[in-house]
Short mmCIF file of C-alpha atoms in Angstrom, two decimals:
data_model
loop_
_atom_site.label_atom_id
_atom_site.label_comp_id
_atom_site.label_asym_id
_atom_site.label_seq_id
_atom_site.Cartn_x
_atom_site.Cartn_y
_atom_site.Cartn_z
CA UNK A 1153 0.00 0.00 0.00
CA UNK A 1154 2.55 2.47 0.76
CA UNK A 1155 4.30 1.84 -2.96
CA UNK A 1156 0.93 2.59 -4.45
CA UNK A 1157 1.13 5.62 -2.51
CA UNK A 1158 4.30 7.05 -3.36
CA UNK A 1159 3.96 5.98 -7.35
CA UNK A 1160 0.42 8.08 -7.08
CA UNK A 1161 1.69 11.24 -5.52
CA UNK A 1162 4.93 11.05 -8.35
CA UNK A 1163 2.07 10.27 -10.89
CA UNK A 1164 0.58 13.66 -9.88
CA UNK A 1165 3.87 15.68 -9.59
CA UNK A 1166 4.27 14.47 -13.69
CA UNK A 1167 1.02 15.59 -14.27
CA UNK A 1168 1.27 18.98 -12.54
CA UNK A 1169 5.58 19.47 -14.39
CA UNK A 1170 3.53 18.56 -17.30
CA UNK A 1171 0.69 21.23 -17.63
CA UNK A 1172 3.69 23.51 -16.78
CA UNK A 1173 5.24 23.15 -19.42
CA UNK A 1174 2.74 23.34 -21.86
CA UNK A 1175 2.18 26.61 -20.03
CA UNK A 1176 5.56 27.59 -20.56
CA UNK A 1177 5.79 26.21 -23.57
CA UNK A 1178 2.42 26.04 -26.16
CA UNK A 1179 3.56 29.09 -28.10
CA UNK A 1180 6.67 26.93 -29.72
CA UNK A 1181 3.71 23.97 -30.73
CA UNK A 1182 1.49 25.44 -33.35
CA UNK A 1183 1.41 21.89 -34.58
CA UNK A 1184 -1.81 19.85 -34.14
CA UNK A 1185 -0.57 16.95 -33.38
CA UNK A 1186 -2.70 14.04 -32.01
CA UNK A 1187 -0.68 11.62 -29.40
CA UNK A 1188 -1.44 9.07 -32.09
CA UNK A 1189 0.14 10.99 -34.82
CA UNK A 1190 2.86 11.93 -32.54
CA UNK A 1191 3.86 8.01 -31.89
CA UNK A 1192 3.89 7.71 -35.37
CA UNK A 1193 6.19 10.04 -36.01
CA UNK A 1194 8.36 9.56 -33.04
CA UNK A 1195 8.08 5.70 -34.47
CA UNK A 1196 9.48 6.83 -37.98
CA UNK A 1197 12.20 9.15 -36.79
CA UNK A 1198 13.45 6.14 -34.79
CA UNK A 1199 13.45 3.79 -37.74
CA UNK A 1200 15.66 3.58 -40.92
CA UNK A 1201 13.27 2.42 -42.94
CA UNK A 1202 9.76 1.59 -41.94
CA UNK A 1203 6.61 1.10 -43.84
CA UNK A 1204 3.30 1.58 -42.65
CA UNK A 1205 2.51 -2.41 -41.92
CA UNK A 1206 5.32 -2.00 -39.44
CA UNK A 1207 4.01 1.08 -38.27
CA UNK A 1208 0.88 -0.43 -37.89
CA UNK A 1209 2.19 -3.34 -35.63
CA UNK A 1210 4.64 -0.98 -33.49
CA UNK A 1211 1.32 1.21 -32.65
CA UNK A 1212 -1.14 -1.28 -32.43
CA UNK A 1213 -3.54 0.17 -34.71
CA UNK A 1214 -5.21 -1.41 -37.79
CA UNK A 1215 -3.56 -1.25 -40.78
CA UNK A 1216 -6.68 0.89 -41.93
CA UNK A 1217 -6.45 3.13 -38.79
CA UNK A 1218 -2.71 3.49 -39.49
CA UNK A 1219 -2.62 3.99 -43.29
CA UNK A 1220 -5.25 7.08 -42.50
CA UNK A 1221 -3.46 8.91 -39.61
CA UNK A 1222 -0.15 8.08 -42.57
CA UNK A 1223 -2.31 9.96 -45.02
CA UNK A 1224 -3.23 12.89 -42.67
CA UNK A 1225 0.01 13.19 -41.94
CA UNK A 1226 1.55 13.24 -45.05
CA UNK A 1227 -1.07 16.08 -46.45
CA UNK A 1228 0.35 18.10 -43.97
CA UNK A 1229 4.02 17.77 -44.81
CA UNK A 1230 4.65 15.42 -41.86
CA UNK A 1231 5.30 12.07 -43.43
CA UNK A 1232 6.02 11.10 -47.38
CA UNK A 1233 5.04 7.72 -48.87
CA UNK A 1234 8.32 6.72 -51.07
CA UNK A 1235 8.34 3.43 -53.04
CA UNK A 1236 11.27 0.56 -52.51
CA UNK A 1237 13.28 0.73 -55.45
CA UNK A 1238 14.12 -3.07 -54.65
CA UNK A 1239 10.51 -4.20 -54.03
CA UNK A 1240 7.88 -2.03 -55.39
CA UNK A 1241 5.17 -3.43 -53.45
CA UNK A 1242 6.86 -2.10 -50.27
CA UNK A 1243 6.30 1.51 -49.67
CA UNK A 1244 8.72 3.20 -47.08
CA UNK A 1245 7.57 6.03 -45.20
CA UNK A 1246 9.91 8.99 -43.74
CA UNK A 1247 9.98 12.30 -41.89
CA UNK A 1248 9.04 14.76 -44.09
CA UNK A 1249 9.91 18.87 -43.43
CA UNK A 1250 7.06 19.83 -40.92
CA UNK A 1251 7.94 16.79 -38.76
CA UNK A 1252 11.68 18.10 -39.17
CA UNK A 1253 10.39 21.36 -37.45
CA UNK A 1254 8.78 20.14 -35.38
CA UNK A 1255 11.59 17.64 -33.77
CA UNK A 1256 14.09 20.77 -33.85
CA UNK A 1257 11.16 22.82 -31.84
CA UNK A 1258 11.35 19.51 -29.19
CA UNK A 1259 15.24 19.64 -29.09
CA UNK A 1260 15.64 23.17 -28.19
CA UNK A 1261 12.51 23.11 -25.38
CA UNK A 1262 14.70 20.07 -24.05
CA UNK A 1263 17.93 21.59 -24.56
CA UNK A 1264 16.18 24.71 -22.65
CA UNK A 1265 14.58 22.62 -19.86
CA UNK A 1266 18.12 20.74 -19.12
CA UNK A 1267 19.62 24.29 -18.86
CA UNK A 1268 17.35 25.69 -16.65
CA UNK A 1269 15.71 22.84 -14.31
CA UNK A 1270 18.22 19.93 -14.67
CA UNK A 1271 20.92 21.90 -13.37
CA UNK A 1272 19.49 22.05 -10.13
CA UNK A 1273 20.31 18.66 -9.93
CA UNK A 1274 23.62 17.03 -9.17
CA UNK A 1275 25.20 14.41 -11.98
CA UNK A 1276 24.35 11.85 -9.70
CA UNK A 1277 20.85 12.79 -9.59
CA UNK A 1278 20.63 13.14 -13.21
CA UNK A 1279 22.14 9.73 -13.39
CA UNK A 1280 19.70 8.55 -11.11
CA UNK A 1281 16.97 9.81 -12.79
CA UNK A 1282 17.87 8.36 -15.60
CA UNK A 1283 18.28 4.33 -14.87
CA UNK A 1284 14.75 4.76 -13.10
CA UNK A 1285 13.06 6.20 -16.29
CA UNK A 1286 14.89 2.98 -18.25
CA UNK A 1287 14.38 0.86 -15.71
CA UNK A 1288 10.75 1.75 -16.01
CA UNK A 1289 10.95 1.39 -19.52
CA UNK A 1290 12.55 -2.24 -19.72
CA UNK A 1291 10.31 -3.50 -17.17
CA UNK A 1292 7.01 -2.64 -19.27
CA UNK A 1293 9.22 -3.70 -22.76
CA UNK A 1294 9.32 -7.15 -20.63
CA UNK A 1295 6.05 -7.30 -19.32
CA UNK A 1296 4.91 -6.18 -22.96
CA UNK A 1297 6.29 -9.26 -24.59
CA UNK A 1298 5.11 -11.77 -22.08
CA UNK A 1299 1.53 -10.03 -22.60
CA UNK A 1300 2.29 -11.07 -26.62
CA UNK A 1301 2.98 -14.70 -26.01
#
């Protein structure tokens, strides 16, 4: 009970560092961006080459649901379609400028944020802070694949 506890009152301390800094912060994001469309493009700016079948599995979503958030996205300069020169029935999709934009907006808000918040914290702490967050992350990657078999 008392784990439960302290992960709830950290749960809310996100939530509250959160809405400040889309306070602090909404004027860089003119981009509407869905948190579906987001993972997709934070899913094809991790990949080499991806299409939008393994886009679709990555996310979850339909291959339907996926190809039409891919198509929204690509109207609006997000995402482009390209065709494998090797395969033609395998269409690749990348980053395309607006997506480029808005990465570089995300880099500097994170370059600011480390600046001005993270250096109230020690290396240690940083350190710290870090191997929880990917200790976090490994943990549900684990208990994500035994969910899958």
């Amino acid at each position: 009970m008392e784990r439960e506890m302290y992960v709830r009152e950290a749960f809310e301390f996100l939530s509250k560092v959160n809405s400040k800094m889309v306070m602090e912060f909404n004027s860089l994001f003119n981009h509407e961006i869905t948190q579906k469309q987001l993972l997709i493009l934070q899913i094809v700016r991790d990949a080499e080459n991806i299409t939008v079948n393994e886009i679709s599995q990555q996310t979850g979503l339909s291959l339907s649901s996926a190809s039409q958030l891919i198509g929204r996205l690509e109207k609006e300069n997000y995402l482009k379609r390209e065709v494998n020169i090797n395969n033609r029935r395998e269409v690749f999709v990348s980053l395309d400028s607006e997506a480029d934009l808005l990465f570089e907006n995300y880099n500097r808000v994170d370059s600011y944020l480390i600046e001005k918040y993270y250096s109230e914290f020690s290396l240690e702490e940083v350190k710290q802070f870090r191997n929880l967050v990917k200790k976090l992350y490994n943990v549900m990657e684990q208990k994500g694949e035994e969910n899958r078999e």
